[in-house]
Amino acid sequence: MYIEFEKELETVKNVDQMTRSTVKELLSGEKVNSEVLLKGWVRTRRGNKNVAFIAVNDGTVIHNIQVVADAEKFPEEVLRDVTTGSSISVRGQLVESMGKGQSVEIQASELEVLGTSDPEDYPLQKKGHSFEFLREIAHLRFRTNTFGAVFRIRHALSFAIHNYFNEKGFFYLHTPIITASDAEGAGAMFRVTTLDLDNIPRDDRKKIEFGQDFFGRSTNLTVSGQLEGELGALALSSIYTFGPTFRAENSNTPRHVAEFWMIEPEMAFYDIHDNMDLAEDFLKYLVRYAMEHCADDLEFLNKMVDKELLERLRFIVSNDFVRMGYTEAVEILEKSGKKFEFPVKWGSDLQAEHERYLVEEEFKKPVILTDYPEEIKSFYMKQNEDGKTVRAMDVLFPKIGEIIGGSQREEDYDKLVQRMRSMDVPEEELWWYLDTRRFGTVEHSGFGLGFERLLMFVTGMSNIRDVIPFPRTPKNAEF
Ligand code: 4AD
Ligand code: MG
């Protein structure tokens, strides 16, 4: 009795509130020849006075589904509002399509405009806007094919990152966003404070009294989760972080943003070679994952944004990365005869132009450079026997330059302290970091992958502002 009643209720519900099917589900064809309910945004409307062909997209896939609406079934007042950008709800029969370019379409029996979009005002009325213009309407650019593809890929790769590490037994560690330390020693940090900026408390010597600030000390947004990540790895063996990081550098380049997402694995009992093996395997896994799971979006980007994209992705997964010392790389650059904007010499930091020369012209493969001069690298990197270089590793990619920066860490307490002193890194503030070298220290390594740089590579987008929903760059935080 009771079960019967429930069943009946279910049928009533089905008729009354049919479940919405996504465009992705509909295009899979599984529901062909049945009644379906679609909701989405109108991309275009074509047709004549007898019939309207409406292309609808709901962001679940790059493709639109075509809705066929006979003019005699729908009053002019309804069809009039079906304009580009409007949102609609359509009920109808999913049928195999006669038209070319689509497998199925919906023969509409009911159509409701959920939200109108005035064609005079809607900024995406026309196609073919520049990426620069779309950045100014970042709140709407999700509705374009390109940005739909980019942000679906961004999701897929986030998921793949967790998948990769989870399968390898790494633990996801949440390191703080507000910190008191400056992990990279770069000095370019955003301050976090609740002090009244119009009335900053100062002592007799005019120094700001951070004792009165929220945390009782000076704090900032993190530039890296590494130092805290090391603490986790030196107990849990292998961890990774995946979170936002902040750098207040005034770099207006296509590869820098002030807020970016970084993935930082950290592994106890790994030396620099294990670290390189992991980085190469990880990057190849992610590229392969995108090729397998985002094929439609990548095909679109290959056609519309970067004609060599798929070829480049295939190339990465099927070739070994070149591994080479910094010193040898500098020799190659010096001998290249190429005119660089910044001259190269041993001891200077490599610029993107140098990195790209090695990758794109010399080797035509990704390159992992190791053993950089200690002067240009952070205090925590393991010192080499030569007394000049450290066990750093940077992974350089075509079109991008540096995609990963990492190193084996200095596990020797005395050497680490001596290096901190020579670099003016305050020991007393990092007593907790040093403690791990006092109690059961072990060989360990890690690296940081810039998530947006990875996305630039995988999507073929040439500006980092176009792979993060709301880019933070100097003088720009509108949305
Ligand atoms: O080389 P970086 O500064 O290394 C670190 O932060 C280390 N603590 C990582 C580690 O060993 N755990 O940054 C790592 C990566 C770079 O290779 C680059 O891909 C990216 O982060 N990155 C940026 N991406 C976008 N905008 C910026 N301003 C970036 N700065 C670094
Ligand atoms: Mg770096």
CSV table of N, CA, C and O in Angstrom, one decimal, residues 270-356:
chain,number,residue,atom,x,y,z
A,270,TYR,N,63.9,11.6,-0.2
A,270,TYR,CA,64.0,11.8,-1.7
A,270,TYR,C,65.3,12.7,-1.9
A,270,TYR,O,65.4,13.7,-1.2
A,271,ASP,N,66.1,12.3,-2.8
A,271,ASP,CA,67.2,13.2,-3.2
A,271,ASP,C,66.8,13.9,-4.4
A,271,ASP,O,65.7,13.8,-4.9
A,272,ILE,N,67.7,14.7,-5.0
A,272,ILE,CA,67.4,15.6,-6.1
A,272,ILE,C,67.0,14.7,-7.4
A,272,ILE,O,66.1,15.1,-8.1
A,273,HIS,N,67.6,13.5,-7.5
A,273,HIS,CA,67.2,12.7,-8.6
A,273,HIS,C,65.8,12.1,-8.5
A,273,HIS,O,65.0,12.1,-9.5
A,274,ASP,N,65.5,11.7,-7.3
A,274,ASP,CA,64.1,11.3,-7.1
A,274,ASP,C,63.1,12.4,-7.3
A,274,ASP,O,62.0,12.2,-7.8
A,275,ASN,N,63.5,13.6,-6.9
A,275,ASN,CA,62.7,14.8,-7.1
A,275,ASN,C,62.5,15.1,-8.6
A,275,ASN,O,61.3,15.4,-9.0
A,276,MET,N,63.5,15.0,-9.4
A,276,MET,CA,63.4,15.2,-10.8
A,276,MET,C,62.5,14.1,-11.4
A,276,MET,O,61.6,14.4,-12.3
A,277,ASP,N,62.7,12.9,-11.0
A,277,ASP,CA,61.8,11.8,-11.6
A,277,ASP,C,60.4,12.1,-11.3
A,277,ASP,O,59.5,11.9,-12.1
A,278,LEU,N,60.1,12.5,-10.0
A,278,LEU,CA,58.7,12.8,-9.7
A,278,LEU,C,58.1,13.9,-10.5
A,278,LEU,O,57.0,13.9,-11.0
A,279,ALA,N,58.9,15.0,-10.6
A,279,ALA,CA,58.4,16.2,-11.4
A,279,ALA,C,58.1,15.8,-12.8
A,279,ALA,O,57.1,16.2,-13.4
A,280,GLU,N,59.0,15.0,-13.4
A,280,GLU,CA,58.8,14.7,-14.8
A,280,GLU,C,57.5,13.8,-15.0
A,280,GLU,O,56.7,14.0,-15.9
A,281,ASP,N,57.4,12.8,-14.1
A,281,ASP,CA,56.3,11.9,-14.1
A,281,ASP,C,55.0,12.6,-13.9
A,281,ASP,O,54.0,12.4,-14.6
A,282,PHE,N,55.0,13.5,-12.9
A,282,PHE,CA,53.8,14.3,-12.6
A,282,PHE,C,53.3,15.2,-13.7
A,282,PHE,O,52.2,15.2,-14.1
A,283,LEU,N,54.3,15.9,-14.4
A,283,LEU,CA,53.9,16.8,-15.5
A,283,LEU,C,53.3,15.9,-16.6
A,283,LEU,O,52.3,16.3,-17.2
A,284,LYS,N,54.0,14.8,-16.9
A,284,LYS,CA,53.5,14.0,-18.0
A,284,LYS,C,52.1,13.4,-17.7
A,284,LYS,O,51.2,13.4,-18.6
A,285,TYR,N,51.9,13.0,-16.5
A,285,TYR,CA,50.6,12.5,-16.0
A,285,TYR,C,49.5,13.6,-16.3
A,285,TYR,O,48.4,13.3,-16.8
A,286,LEU,N,49.8,14.8,-15.9
A,286,LEU,CA,48.8,15.9,-16.0
A,286,LEU,C,48.5,16.2,-17.5
A,286,LEU,O,47.3,16.4,-17.8
A,287,VAL,N,49.5,16.2,-18.3
A,287,VAL,CA,49.3,16.5,-19.7
A,287,VAL,C,48.4,15.3,-20.3
A,287,VAL,O,47.5,15.6,-21.0
A,288,ARG,N,48.8,14.1,-20.0
A,288,ARG,CA,48.1,13.0,-20.5
A,288,ARG,C,46.6,13.0,-20.0
A,288,ARG,O,45.7,12.7,-20.8
A,289,TYR,N,46.4,13.3,-18.8
A,289,TYR,CA,45.1,13.4,-18.2
A,289,TYR,C,44.2,14.4,-19.0
A,289,TYR,O,43.1,14.1,-19.3
A,290,ALA,N,44.8,15.5,-19.3
A,290,ALA,CA,44.0,16.5,-20.0
A,290,ALA,C,43.7,16.0,-21.4
A,290,ALA,O,42.6,16.2,-21.9
A,291,MET,N,44.7,15.3,-22.0
A,291,MET,CA,44.4,14.8,-23.4
A,291,MET,C,43.3,13.8,-23.4
A,291,MET,O,42.5,13.7,-24.3
A,292,GLU,N,43.3,13.0,-22.3
A,292,GLU,CA,42.3,11.9,-22.2
A,292,GLU,C,40.9,12.5,-21.8
A,292,GLU,O,39.9,12.0,-22.3
A,293,HIS,N,40.9,13.4,-20.9
A,293,HIS,CA,39.6,13.9,-20.3
A,293,HIS,C,39.0,15.2,-20.9
A,293,HIS,O,37.9,15.5,-20.6
A,294,CYS,N,39.8,15.9,-21.6
A,294,CYS,CA,39.4,17.2,-22.1
A,294,CYS,C,39.6,17.3,-23.6
A,294,CYS,O,39.9,18.4,-24.1
A,295,ALA,N,39.4,16.2,-24.3
A,295,ALA,CA,39.7,16.1,-25.7
A,295,ALA,C,39.0,17.2,-26.5
A,295,ALA,O,39.5,17.8,-27.4
A,296,ASP,N,37.7,17.3,-26.3
A,296,ASP,CA,36.9,18.3,-27.1
A,296,ASP,C,37.4,19.7,-26.9
A,296,ASP,O,37.5,20.5,-27.8
A,297,ASP,N,37.6,20.1,-25.6
A,297,ASP,CA,38.1,21.4,-25.3
A,297,ASP,C,39.4,21.7,-25.9
A,297,ASP,O,39.7,22.7,-26.5
A,298,LEU,N,40.3,20.7,-25.8
A,298,LEU,CA,41.7,20.8,-26.4
A,298,LEU,C,41.6,20.9,-27.9
A,298,LEU,O,42.3,21.7,-28.5
A,299,GLU,N,40.7,20.2,-28.5
A,299,GLU,CA,40.6,20.3,-30.0
A,299,GLU,C,40.1,21.7,-30.4
A,299,GLU,O,40.6,22.2,-31.4
A,300,PHE,N,39.2,22.2,-29.6
A,300,PHE,CA,38.7,23.6,-29.9
A,300,PHE,C,39.9,24.6,-29.8
A,300,PHE,O,40.1,25.4,-30.6
A,301,LEU,N,40.6,24.5,-28.7
A,301,LEU,CA,41.7,25.4,-28.5
A,301,LEU,C,42.8,25.2,-29.5
A,301,LEU,O,43.4,26.2,-30.0
A,302,ASN,N,43.0,24.0,-30.0
A,302,ASN,CA,44.0,23.8,-31.0
A,302,ASN,C,43.6,24.4,-32.3
A,302,ASN,O,44.4,24.9,-33.1
A,303,LYS,N,42.3,24.4,-32.6
A,303,LYS,CA,41.8,25.0,-33.8
A,303,LYS,C,41.7,26.6,-33.7
A,303,LYS,O,42.1,27.3,-34.6
A,304,MET,N,41.3,27.1,-32.6
A,304,MET,CA,41.1,28.5,-32.5
A,304,MET,C,42.2,29.3,-31.8
A,304,MET,O,42.3,30.5,-32.1
A,305,VAL,N,43.0,28.7,-31.0
A,305,VAL,CA,43.9,29.5,-30.2
A,305,VAL,C,45.4,29.3,-30.6
A,305,VAL,O,46.2,30.2,-30.8
A,306,ASP,N,45.7,28.0,-30.7
A,306,ASP,CA,47.1,27.6,-31.0
A,306,ASP,C,47.2,26.3,-31.8
A,306,ASP,O,46.9,25.2,-31.3
A,307,LYS,N,47.5,26.5,-33.0
A,307,LYS,CA,47.4,25.3,-34.0
A,307,LYS,C,48.4,24.2,-33.7
A,307,LYS,O,48.3,23.1,-34.2
A,308,GLU,N,49.5,24.5,-32.8
A,308,GLU,CA,50.4,23.5,-32.5
A,308,GLU,C,50.2,22.9,-31.2
A,308,GLU,O,51.1,22.1,-30.7
A,309,LEU,N,49.1,23.2,-30.5
A,309,LEU,CA,48.9,22.8,-29.2
A,309,LEU,C,48.9,21.3,-29.0
A,309,LEU,O,49.7,20.8,-28.2
A,310,LEU,N,48.1,20.6,-29.7
A,310,LEU,CA,48.0,19.1,-29.5
A,310,LEU,C,49.3,18.5,-29.8
A,310,LEU,O,49.8,17.5,-29.1
A,311,GLU,N,50.0,19.0,-30.8
A,311,GLU,CA,51.3,18.4,-31.2
A,311,GLU,C,52.3,18.6,-30.0
A,311,GLU,O,53.0,17.7,-29.7
A,312,ARG,N,52.3,19.7,-29.4
A,312,ARG,CA,53.2,20.0,-28.3
A,312,ARG,C,52.9,19.1,-27.1
A,312,ARG,O,53.8,18.6,-26.5
A,313,LEU,N,51.6,18.9,-26.9
A,313,LEU,CA,51.2,18.1,-25.7
A,313,LEU,C,51.7,16.7,-25.9
A,313,LEU,O,52.2,16.0,-25.0
A,314,ARG,N,51.4,16.2,-27.2
A,314,ARG,CA,51.8,14.8,-27.5
A,314,ARG,C,53.3,14.7,-27.3
A,314,ARG,O,53.8,13.7,-26.8
A,315,PHE,N,54.0,15.7,-27.7
A,315,PHE,CA,55.5,15.7,-27.7
A,315,PHE,C,56.0,15.5,-26.3
A,315,PHE,O,56.9,14.8,-26.0
A,316,ILE,N,55.4,16.3,-25.4
A,316,ILE,CA,55.8,16.3,-23.9
A,316,ILE,C,55.6,14.9,-23.3
A,316,ILE,O,56.5,14.4,-22.6
A,317,VAL,N,54.5,14.2,-23.6
A,317,VAL,CA,54.3,12.9,-22.9
A,317,VAL,C,55.2,11.8,-23.5
A,317,VAL,O,55.4,10.8,-22.9
A,318,SER,N,55.7,12.1,-24.7
A,318,SER,CA,56.4,10.9,-25.3
A,318,SER,C,57.9,11.1,-25.4
A,318,SER,O,58.6,10.4,-26.0
A,319,ASN,N,58.4,12.2,-24.7
A,319,ASN,CA,59.9,12.4,-24.8
A,319,ASN,C,60.5,12.6,-23.4
A,319,ASN,O,59.8,13.2,-22.5
A,320,ASP,N,61.7,12.1,-23.2
A,320,ASP,CA,62.4,12.3,-21.9
A,320,ASP,C,62.8,13.8,-21.8
A,320,ASP,O,63.2,14.4,-22.8
A,321,PHE,N,62.7,14.3,-20.6
A,321,PHE,CA,63.2,15.7,-20.4
A,321,PHE,C,64.7,15.6,-20.4
A,321,PHE,O,65.3,14.7,-19.9
A,322,VAL,N,65.4,16.7,-20.9
A,322,VAL,CA,66.8,16.8,-20.8
A,322,VAL,C,67.2,17.2,-19.4
A,322,VAL,O,66.5,18.1,-18.8
A,323,ARG,N,68.2,16.6,-18.8
A,323,ARG,CA,68.7,17.0,-17.5
A,323,ARG,C,70.1,17.5,-17.6
A,323,ARG,O,71.0,16.8,-18.1
A,324,MET,N,70.4,18.7,-17.0
A,324,MET,CA,71.7,19.3,-17.2
A,324,MET,C,72.0,20.3,-16.1
A,324,MET,O,71.1,20.9,-15.6
A,325,GLY,N,73.3,20.5,-15.9
A,325,GLY,CA,73.7,21.4,-14.8
A,325,GLY,C,73.6,22.9,-15.4
A,325,GLY,O,73.7,23.1,-16.6
A,326,TYR,N,73.4,23.8,-14.5
A,326,TYR,CA,73.3,25.2,-14.8
A,326,TYR,C,74.6,25.7,-15.5
A,326,TYR,O,74.6,26.4,-16.5
A,327,THR,N,75.8,25.2,-15.0
A,327,THR,CA,77.1,25.6,-15.6
A,327,THR,C,77.2,25.3,-17.1
A,327,THR,O,77.5,26.1,-17.9
A,328,GLU,N,76.8,24.1,-17.4
A,328,GLU,CA,76.8,23.6,-18.8
A,328,GLU,C,75.8,24.4,-19.6
A,328,GLU,O,76.1,24.8,-20.8
A,329,ALA,N,74.7,24.7,-19.1
A,329,ALA,CA,73.6,25.5,-19.8
A,329,ALA,C,74.2,26.9,-20.1
A,329,ALA,O,73.9,27.4,-21.2
A,330,VAL,N,74.8,27.5,-19.2
A,330,VAL,CA,75.4,28.8,-19.4
A,330,VAL,C,76.4,28.8,-20.5
A,330,VAL,O,76.5,29.7,-21.4
A,331,GLU,N,77.2,27.7,-20.5
A,331,GLU,CA,78.2,27.6,-21.6
A,331,GLU,C,77.5,27.5,-23.0
A,331,GLU,O,78.0,28.1,-24.0
A,332,ILE,N,76.5,26.7,-23.0
A,332,ILE,CA,75.7,26.6,-24.3
A,332,ILE,C,75.2,28.0,-24.7
A,332,ILE,O,75.2,28.4,-25.9
A,333,LEU,N,74.6,28.7,-23.8
A,333,LEU,CA,74.0,30.0,-24.1
A,333,LEU,C,75.1,31.0,-24.6
A,333,LEU,O,74.9,31.7,-25.5
A,334,GLU,N,76.3,30.9,-23.9
A,334,GLU,CA,77.4,31.8,-24.3
A,334,GLU,C,77.9,31.5,-25.7
A,334,GLU,O,78.2,32.4,-26.5
A,335,LYS,N,77.9,30.2,-26.0
A,335,LYS,CA,78.4,29.8,-27.3
A,335,LYS,C,77.4,30.0,-28.4
A,335,LYS,O,77.7,29.8,-29.6
A,336,SER,N,76.1,30.2,-28.0
A,336,SER,CA,75.0,30.2,-29.0
A,336,SER,C,75.1,31.3,-30.1
A,336,SER,O,74.6,31.1,-31.2
A,337,GLY,N,75.8,32.3,-29.8
A,337,GLY,CA,75.9,33.4,-30.7
A,337,GLY,C,74.6,34.2,-30.8
A,337,GLY,O,74.5,35.2,-31.6
A,338,LYS,N,73.7,33.9,-30.0
A,338,LYS,CA,72.4,34.6,-30.0
A,338,LYS,C,72.5,35.9,-29.2
A,338,LYS,O,73.1,36.0,-28.2
A,339,LYS,N,71.8,36.9,-29.7
A,339,LYS,CA,71.8,38.2,-29.0
A,339,LYS,C,70.6,38.2,-28.0
A,339,LYS,O,69.5,38.2,-28.4
A,340,PHE,N,70.9,38.2,-26.8
A,340,PHE,CA,69.9,38.2,-25.8
A,340,PHE,C,69.8,39.6,-25.2
A,340,PHE,O,70.7,40.4,-25.2
A,341,GLU,N,68.6,40.0,-24.8
A,341,GLU,CA,68.3,41.3,-24.2
A,341,GLU,C,69.2,41.4,-22.9
A,341,GLU,O,69.8,42.4,-22.7
A,342,PHE,N,69.2,40.3,-22.1
A,342,PHE,CA,70.0,40.3,-20.9
A,342,PHE,C,71.2,39.3,-21.2
A,342,PHE,O,71.0,38.2,-21.4
A,343,PRO,N,72.4,39.9,-21.1
A,343,PRO,CA,73.6,39.0,-21.4
A,343,PRO,C,73.7,37.9,-20.3
A,343,PRO,O,73.3,38.1,-19.2
A,344,VAL,N,74.2,36.7,-20.7
A,344,VAL,CA,74.4,35.6,-19.7
A,344,VAL,C,75.8,35.5,-19.3
A,344,VAL,O,76.7,35.6,-20.1
A,345,LYS,N,76.0,35.3,-18.0
A,345,LYS,CA,77.3,34.9,-17.6
A,345,LYS,C,77.1,34.0,-16.3
A,345,LYS,O,76.1,34.1,-15.7
A,346,TRP,N,78.1,33.2,-16.0
A,346,TRP,CA,78.0,32.3,-14.8
A,346,TRP,C,77.7,33.2,-13.6
A,346,TRP,O,78.3,34.2,-13.4
A,347,GLY,N,76.7,32.8,-12.9
A,347,GLY,CA,76.4,33.5,-11.6
A,347,GLY,C,75.1,34.4,-11.8
A,347,GLY,O,74.5,34.8,-10.8
A,348,SER,N,74.7,34.7,-13.0
A,348,SER,CA,73.5,35.5,-13.2
A,348,SER,C,72.3,34.6,-13.3
A,348,SER,O,72.4,33.4,-13.8
A,349,ASP,N,71.1,35.1,-12.9
A,349,ASP,CA,69.9,34.3,-13.0
A,349,ASP,C,69.5,34.2,-14.4
A,349,ASP,O,69.7,35.2,-15.2
A,350,LEU,N,69.0,33.1,-14.8
A,350,LEU,CA,68.5,33.0,-16.2
A,350,LEU,C,67.2,33.7,-16.4
A,350,LEU,O,66.3,33.6,-15.6
A,351,GLN,N,67.1,34.4,-17.5
A,351,GLN,CA,65.8,35.0,-17.9
A,351,GLN,C,65.0,34.1,-18.7
A,351,GLN,O,65.5,33.2,-19.3
A,352,ALA,N,63.7,34.5,-18.9
A,352,ALA,CA,62.8,33.6,-19.7
A,352,ALA,C,63.4,33.4,-21.1
A,352,ALA,O,63.3,32.3,-21.7
A,353,GLU,N,64.0,34.5,-21.7
A,353,GLU,CA,64.6,34.3,-23.0
A,353,GLU,C,65.7,33.3,-23.1
A,353,GLU,O,65.8,32.6,-24.1
A,354,HIS,N,66.5,33.2,-22.0
A,354,HIS,CA,67.5,32.1,-22.0
A,354,HIS,C,66.9,30.7,-21.9
A,354,HIS,O,67.3,29.8,-22.5
A,355,GLU,N,65.9,30.7,-21.0
A,355,GLU,CA,65.3,29.4,-20.7
A,355,GLU,C,64.6,28.9,-22.0
A,355,GLU,O,64.7,27.7,-22.4
A,356,ARG,N,64.0,29.8,-22.7
A,356,ARG,CA,63.2,29.4,-23.9
A,356,ARG,C,64.2,29.0,-25.0
A,356,ARG,O,63.9,28.2,-25.8
